[in-house]
Short mmCIF file of N, CA and C and ligand atoms in Angstrom, two decimals:
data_model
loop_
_atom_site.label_atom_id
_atom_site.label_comp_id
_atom_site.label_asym_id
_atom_site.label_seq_id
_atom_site.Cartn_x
_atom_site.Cartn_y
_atom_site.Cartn_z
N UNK W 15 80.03 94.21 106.47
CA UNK W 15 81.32 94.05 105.77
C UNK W 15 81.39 95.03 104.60
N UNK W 16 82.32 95.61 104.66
CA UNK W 16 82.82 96.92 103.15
C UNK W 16 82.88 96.32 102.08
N UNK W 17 82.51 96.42 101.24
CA UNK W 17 82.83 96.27 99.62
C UNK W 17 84.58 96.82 99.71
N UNK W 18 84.72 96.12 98.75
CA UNK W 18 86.34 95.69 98.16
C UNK W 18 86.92 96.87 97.78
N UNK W 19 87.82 97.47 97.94
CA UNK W 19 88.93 98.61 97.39
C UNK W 19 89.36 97.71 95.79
N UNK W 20 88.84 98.82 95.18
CA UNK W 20 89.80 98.10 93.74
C UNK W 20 90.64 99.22 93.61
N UNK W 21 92.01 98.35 93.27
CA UNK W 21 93.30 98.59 92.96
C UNK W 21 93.43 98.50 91.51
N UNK W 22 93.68 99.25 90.79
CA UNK W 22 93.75 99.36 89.42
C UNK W 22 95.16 99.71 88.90
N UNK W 23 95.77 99.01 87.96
CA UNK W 23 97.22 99.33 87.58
C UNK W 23 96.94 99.56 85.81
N UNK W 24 97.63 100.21 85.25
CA UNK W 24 97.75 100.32 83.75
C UNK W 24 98.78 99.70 83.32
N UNK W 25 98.95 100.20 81.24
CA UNK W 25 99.56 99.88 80.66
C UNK W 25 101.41 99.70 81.57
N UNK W 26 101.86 98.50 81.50
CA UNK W 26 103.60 98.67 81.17
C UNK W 26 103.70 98.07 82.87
N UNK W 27 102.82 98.47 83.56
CA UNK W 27 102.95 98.35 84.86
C UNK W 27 103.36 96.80 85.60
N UNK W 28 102.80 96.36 84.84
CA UNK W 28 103.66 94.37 84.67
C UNK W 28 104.86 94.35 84.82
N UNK W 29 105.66 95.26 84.33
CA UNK W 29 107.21 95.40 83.74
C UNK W 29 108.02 95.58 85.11
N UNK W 30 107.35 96.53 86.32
CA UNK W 30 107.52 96.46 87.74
C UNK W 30 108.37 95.77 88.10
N UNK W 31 110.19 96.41 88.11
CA UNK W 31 111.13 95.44 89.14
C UNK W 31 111.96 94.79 87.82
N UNK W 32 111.35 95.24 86.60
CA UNK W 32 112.11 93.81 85.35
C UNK W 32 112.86 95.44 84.48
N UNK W 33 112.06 95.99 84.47
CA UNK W 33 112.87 97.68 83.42
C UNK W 33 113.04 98.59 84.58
N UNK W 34 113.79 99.39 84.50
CA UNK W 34 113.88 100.80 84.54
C UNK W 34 113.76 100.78 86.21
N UNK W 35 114.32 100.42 86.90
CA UNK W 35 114.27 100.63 88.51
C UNK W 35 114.76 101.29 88.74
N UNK W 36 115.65 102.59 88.56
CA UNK W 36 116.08 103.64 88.90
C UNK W 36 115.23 104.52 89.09
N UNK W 37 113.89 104.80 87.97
CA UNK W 37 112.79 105.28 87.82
C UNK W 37 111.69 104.79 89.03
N UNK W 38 111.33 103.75 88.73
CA UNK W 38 109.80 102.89 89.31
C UNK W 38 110.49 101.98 90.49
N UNK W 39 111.95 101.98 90.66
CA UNK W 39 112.17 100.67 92.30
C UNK W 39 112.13 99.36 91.81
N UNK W 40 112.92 98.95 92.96
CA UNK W 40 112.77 97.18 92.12
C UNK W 40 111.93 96.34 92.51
N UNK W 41 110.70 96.40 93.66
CA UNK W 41 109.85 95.98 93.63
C UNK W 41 109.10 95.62 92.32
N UNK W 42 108.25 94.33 92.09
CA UNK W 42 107.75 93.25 91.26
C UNK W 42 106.10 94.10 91.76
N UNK W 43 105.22 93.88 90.42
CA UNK W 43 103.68 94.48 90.86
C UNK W 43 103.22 93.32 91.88
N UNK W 44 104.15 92.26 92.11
CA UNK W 44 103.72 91.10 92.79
C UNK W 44 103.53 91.91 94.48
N UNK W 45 104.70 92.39 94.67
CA UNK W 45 105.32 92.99 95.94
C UNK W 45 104.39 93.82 95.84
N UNK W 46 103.91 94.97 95.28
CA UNK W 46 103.08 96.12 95.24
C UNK W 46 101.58 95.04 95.82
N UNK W 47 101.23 93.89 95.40
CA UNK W 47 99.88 93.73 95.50
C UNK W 47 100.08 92.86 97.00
N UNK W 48 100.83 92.39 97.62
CA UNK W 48 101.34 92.06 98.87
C UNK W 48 101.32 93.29 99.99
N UNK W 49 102.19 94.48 99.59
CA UNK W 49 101.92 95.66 100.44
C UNK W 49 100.68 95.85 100.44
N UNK W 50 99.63 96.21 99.30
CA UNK W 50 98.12 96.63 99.53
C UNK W 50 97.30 95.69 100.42
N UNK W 51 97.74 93.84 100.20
CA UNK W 51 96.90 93.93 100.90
C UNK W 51 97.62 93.15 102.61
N UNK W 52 98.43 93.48 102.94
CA UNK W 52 98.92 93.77 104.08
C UNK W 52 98.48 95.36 104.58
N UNK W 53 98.58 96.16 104.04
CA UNK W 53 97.83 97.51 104.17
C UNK W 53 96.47 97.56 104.74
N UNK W 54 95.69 97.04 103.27
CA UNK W 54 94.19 96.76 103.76
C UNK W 54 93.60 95.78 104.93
N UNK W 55 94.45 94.51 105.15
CA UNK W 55 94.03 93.90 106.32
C UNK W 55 94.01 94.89 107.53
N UNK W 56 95.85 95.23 107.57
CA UNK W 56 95.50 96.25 108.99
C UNK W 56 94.40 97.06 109.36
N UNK W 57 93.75 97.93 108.35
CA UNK W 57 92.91 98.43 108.15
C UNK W 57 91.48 97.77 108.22
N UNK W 58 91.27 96.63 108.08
CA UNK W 58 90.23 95.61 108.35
C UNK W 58 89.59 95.37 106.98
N UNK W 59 90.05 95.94 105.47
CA UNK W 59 89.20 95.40 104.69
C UNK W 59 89.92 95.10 103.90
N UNK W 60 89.59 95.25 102.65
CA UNK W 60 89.63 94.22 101.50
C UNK W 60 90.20 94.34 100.00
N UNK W 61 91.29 94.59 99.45
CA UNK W 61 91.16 94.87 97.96
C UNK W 61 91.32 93.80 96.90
N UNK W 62 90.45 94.73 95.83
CA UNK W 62 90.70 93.41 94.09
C UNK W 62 91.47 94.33 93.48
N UNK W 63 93.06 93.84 93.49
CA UNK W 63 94.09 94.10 92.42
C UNK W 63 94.00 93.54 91.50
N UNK W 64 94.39 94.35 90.10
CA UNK W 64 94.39 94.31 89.05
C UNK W 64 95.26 94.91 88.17
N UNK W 65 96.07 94.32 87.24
CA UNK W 65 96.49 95.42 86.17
C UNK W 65 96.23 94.86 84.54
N UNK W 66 96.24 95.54 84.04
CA UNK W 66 96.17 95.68 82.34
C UNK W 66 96.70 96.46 81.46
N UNK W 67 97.10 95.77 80.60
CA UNK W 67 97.52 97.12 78.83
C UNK W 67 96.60 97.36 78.34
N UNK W 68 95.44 97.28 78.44
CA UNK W 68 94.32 97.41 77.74
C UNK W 68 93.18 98.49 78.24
N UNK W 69 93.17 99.91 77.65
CA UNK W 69 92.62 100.72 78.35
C UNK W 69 91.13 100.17 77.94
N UNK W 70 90.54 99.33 77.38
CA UNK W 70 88.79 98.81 77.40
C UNK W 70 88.88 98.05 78.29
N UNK W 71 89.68 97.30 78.85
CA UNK W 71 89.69 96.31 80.27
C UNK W 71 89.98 96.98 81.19
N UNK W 72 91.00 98.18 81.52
CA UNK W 72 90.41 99.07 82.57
C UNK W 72 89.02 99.71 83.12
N UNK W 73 88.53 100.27 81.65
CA UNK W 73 86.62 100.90 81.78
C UNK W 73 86.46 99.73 82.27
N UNK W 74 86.32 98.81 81.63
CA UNK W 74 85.25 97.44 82.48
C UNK W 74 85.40 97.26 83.75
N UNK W 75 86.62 97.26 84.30
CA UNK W 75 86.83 97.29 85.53
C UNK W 75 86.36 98.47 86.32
N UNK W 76 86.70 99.71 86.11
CA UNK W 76 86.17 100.58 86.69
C UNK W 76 84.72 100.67 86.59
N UNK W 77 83.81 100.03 85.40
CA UNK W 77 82.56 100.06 85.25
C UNK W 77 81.97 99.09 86.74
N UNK W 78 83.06 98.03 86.82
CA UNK W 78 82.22 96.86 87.46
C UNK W 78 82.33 97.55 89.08
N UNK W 79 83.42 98.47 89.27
CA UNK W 79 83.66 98.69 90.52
C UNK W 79 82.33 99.79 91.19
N UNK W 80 81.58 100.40 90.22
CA UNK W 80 80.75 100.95 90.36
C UNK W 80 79.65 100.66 91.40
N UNK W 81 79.65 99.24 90.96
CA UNK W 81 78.55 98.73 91.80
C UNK W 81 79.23 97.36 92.88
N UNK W 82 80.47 97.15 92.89
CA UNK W 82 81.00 96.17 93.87
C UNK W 82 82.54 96.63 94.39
N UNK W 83 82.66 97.74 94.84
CA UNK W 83 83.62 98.35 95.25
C UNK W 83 82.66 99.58 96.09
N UNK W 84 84.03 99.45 97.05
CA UNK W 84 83.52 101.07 98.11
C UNK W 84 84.50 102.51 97.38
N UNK W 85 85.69 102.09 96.95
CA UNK W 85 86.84 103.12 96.36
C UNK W 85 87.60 101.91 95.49
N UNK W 86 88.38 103.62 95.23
CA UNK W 86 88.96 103.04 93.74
C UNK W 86 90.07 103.57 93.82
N UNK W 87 91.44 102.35 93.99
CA UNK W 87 92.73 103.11 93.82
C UNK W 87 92.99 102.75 92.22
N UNK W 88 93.76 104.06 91.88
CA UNK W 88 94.36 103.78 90.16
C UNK W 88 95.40 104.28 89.76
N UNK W 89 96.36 103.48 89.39
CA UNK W 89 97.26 103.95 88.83
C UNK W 89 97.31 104.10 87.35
N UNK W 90 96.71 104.75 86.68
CA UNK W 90 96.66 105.15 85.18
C UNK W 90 97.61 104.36 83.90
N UNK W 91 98.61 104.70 84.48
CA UNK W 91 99.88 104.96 83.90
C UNK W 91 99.97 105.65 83.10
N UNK W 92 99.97 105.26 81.80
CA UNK W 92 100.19 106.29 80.33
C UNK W 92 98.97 106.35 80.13
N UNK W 93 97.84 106.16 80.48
CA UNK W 93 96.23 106.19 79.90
C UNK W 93 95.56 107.80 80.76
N UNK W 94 96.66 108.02 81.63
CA UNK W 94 96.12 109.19 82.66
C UNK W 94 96.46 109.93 81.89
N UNK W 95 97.49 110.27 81.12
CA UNK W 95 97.82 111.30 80.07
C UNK W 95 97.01 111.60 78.83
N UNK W 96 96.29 110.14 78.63
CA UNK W 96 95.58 110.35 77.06
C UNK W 96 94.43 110.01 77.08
N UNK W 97 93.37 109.44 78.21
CA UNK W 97 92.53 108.63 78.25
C UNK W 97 91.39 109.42 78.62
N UNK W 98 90.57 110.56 77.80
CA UNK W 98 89.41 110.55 78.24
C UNK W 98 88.32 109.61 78.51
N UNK W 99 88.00 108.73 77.81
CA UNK W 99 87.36 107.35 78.38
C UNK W 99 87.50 106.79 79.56
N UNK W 100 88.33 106.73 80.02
CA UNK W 100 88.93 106.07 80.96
C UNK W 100 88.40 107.31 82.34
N UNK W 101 88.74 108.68 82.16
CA UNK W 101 88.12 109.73 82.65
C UNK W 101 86.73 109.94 82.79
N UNK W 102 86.64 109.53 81.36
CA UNK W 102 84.37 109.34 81.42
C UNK W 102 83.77 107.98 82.67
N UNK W 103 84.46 107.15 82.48
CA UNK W 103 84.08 106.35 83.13
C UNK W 103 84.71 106.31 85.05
N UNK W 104 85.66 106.86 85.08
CA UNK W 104 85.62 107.11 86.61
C UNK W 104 84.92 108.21 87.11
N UNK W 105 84.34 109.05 86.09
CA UNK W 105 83.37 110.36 86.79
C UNK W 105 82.01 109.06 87.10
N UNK W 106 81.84 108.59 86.20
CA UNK W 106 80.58 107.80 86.43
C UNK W 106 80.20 106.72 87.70
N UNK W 107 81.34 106.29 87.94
CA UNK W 107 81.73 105.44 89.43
C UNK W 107 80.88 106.23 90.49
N UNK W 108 81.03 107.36 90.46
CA UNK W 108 80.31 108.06 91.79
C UNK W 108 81.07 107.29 92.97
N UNK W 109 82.23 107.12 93.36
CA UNK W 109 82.95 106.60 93.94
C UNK W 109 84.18 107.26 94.80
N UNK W 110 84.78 106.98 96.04
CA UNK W 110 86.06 108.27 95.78
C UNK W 110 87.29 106.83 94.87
N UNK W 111 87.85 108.13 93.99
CA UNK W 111 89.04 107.64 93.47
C UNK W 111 90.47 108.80 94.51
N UNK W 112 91.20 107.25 94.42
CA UNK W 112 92.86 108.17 94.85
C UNK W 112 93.48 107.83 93.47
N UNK W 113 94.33 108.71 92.93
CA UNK W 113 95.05 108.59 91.75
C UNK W 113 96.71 108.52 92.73
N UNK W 114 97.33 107.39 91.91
CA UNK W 114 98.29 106.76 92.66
C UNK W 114 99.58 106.35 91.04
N UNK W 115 100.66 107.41 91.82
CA UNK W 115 101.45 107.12 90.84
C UNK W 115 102.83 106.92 91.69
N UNK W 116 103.83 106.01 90.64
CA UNK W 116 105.31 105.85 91.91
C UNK W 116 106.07 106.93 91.78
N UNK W 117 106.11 107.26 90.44
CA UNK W 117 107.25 108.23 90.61
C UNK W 117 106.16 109.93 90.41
N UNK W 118 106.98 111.07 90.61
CA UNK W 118 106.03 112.18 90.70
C UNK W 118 105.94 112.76 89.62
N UNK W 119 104.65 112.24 88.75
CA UNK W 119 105.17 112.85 87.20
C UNK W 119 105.21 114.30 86.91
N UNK W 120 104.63 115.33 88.29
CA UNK W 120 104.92 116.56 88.36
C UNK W 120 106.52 117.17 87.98
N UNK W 121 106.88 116.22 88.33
CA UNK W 121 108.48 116.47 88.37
C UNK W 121 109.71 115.90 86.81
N UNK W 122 108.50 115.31 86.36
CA UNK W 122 109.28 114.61 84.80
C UNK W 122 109.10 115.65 83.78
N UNK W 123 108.88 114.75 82.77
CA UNK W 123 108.91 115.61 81.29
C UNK W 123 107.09 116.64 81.42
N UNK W 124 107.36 117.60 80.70
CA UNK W 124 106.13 118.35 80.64
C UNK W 124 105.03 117.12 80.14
N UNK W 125 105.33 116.01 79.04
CA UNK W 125 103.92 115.55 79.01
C UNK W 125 103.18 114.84 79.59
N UNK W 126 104.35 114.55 81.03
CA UNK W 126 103.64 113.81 81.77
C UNK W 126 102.66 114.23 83.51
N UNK W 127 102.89 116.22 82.87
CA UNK W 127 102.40 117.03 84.04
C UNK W 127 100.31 116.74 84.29
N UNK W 128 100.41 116.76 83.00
CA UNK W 128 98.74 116.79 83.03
C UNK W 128 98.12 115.36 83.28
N UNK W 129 97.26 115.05 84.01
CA UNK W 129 96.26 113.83 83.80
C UNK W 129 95.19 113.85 83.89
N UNK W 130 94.12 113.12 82.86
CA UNK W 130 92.97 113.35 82.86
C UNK W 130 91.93 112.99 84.04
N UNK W 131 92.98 111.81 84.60
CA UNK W 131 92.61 110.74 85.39
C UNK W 131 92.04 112.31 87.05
N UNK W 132 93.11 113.19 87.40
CA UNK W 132 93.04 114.02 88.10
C UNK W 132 91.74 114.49 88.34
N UNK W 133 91.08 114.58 86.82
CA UNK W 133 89.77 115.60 87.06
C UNK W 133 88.46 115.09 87.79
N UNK W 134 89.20 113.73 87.59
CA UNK W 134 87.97 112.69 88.41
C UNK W 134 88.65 112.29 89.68
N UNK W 135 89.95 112.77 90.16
CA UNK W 135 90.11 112.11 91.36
C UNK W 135 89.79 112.81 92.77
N UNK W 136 89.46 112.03 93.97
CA UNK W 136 89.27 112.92 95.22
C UNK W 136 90.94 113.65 95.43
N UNK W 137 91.81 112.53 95.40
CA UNK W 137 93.10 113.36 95.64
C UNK W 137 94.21 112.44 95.00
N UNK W 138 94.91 112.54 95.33
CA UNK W 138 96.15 112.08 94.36
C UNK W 138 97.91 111.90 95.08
N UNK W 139 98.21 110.47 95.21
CA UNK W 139 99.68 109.77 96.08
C UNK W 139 100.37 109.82 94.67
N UNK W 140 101.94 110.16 94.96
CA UNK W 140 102.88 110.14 93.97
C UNK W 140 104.10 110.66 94.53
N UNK W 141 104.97 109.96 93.62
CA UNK W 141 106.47 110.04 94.13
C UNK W 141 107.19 108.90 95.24
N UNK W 142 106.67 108.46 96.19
CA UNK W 142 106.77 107.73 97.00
C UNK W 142 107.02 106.10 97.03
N UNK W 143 107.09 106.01 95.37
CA UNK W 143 107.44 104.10 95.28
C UNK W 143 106.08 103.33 95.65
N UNK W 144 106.72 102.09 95.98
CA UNK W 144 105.47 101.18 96.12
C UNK W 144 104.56 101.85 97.52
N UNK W 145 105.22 102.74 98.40
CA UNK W 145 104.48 103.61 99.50
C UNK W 145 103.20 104.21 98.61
N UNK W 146 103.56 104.79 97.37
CA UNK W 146 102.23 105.19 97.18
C UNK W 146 100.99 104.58 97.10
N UNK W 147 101.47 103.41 96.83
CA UNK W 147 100.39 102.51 96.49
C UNK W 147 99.30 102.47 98.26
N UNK W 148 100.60 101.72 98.97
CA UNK W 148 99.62 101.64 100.48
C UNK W 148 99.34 103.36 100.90
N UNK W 149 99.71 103.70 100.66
CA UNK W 149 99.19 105.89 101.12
C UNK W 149 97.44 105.74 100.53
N UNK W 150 97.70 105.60 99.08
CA UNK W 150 96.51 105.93 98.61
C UNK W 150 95.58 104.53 99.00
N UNK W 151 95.69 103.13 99.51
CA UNK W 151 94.75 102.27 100.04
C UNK W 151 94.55 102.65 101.20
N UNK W 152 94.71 103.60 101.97
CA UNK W 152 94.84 103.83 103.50
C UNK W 152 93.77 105.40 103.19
N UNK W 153 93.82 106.18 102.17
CA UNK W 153 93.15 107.18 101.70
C UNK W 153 91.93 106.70 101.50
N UNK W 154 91.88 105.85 100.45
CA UNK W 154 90.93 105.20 99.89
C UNK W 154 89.73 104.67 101.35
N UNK W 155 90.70 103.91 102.13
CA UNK W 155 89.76 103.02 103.17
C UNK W 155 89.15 104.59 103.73
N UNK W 156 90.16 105.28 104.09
CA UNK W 156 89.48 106.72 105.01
C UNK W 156 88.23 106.96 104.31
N UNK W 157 88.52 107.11 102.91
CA UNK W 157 87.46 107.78 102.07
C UNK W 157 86.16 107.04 102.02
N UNK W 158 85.73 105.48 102.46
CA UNK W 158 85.15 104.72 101.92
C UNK W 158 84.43 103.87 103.35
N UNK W 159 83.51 103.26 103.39
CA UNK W 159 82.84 102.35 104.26
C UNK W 159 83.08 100.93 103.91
O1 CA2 E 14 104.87 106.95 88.16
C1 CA2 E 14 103.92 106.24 87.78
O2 CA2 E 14 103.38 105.40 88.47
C2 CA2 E 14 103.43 106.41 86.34
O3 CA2 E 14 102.01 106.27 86.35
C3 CA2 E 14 104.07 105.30 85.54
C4 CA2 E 14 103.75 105.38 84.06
C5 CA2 E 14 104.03 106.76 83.50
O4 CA2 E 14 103.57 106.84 82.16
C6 CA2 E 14 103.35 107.86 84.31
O5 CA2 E 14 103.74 109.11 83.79
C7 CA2 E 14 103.77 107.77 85.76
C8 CA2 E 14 104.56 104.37 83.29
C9 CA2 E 14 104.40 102.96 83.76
C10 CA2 E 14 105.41 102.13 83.09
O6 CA2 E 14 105.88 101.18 84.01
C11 CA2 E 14 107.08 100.60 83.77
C12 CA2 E 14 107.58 99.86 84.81
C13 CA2 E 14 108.80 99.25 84.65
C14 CA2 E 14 109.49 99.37 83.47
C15 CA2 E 14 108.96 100.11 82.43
C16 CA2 E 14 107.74 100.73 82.58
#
């Protein structure tokens, strides 16, 4: 049996379906964690969703996935822009990460072109709505035993 896909969500990401759906869709992070793991069953395994505002409860999580996870989906949010920590600690995973965003922040404001989260990722879903989410668990499973 595979160790667990962790699904990782950031700051604001709660808000999912309640602000700004023109931007992010009106899907609820509820619906997002329903697609993953309708995703992952087909696929035959397993994920631990999660989200937080708290970029020290992200590290922990990504710390713990180190050793009880096969991959690591993450959606950053605003911590991919500013979070070397958060960067230190997914190089350390030795893990594949997919970096998973809804909307394509390639395509927004310049400060949201760069992420730190990138330098540690195998590859990277975006633009695509709550699709990104199941793209990059379907990456992730490819990537992972
Ligand atoms: O497109 C994405 O998934 C982002 O990671 C979302 C982040 C943003 O800072 C990144 O540049 C791109 C923001 C998440 C905020 O989520 C909200 C959801 C609903 C209402 C308000 C914020």
């Amino acid at each position: 049996m595979s160790k667990p896909i962790y699904v990782l969500s950031g700051p604001n990401l709660n808000l999912l379906g309640v602000r700004e759906p023109q931007i992010y869709g009106k899907e609820t992070l509820d619906d997002v964690r329903a697609a993953c793991e309708r995703r992952a069953e087909a696929l035959g395994r397993t994920i631990v969703f999660r989200q937080s505002n708290h970029e020290g409860v992200l590290i922990d999580w990504v710390q713990e996935a180190r050793t009880e996870a096969s991959a690591i989906v993450i959606n950053p949010a605003g911590y991919g822009h500013t979070s070397i920590a958060l960067l230190d600690a997914l190089k350390a995973a030795e893990l594949p990460i997919v970096e998973c965003h809804l909307s394509n922040p390639a395509a927004r404001e310049a400060v949201r072109h760069h992420t730190y989260v990138s330098l540690a990722a195998t590859g990277l879903v975006s633009g695509f709505g709550l699709a990104s989410y199941e793209l990059a668990v379907e990456a992730a499973a490819r990537l992972s035993a």
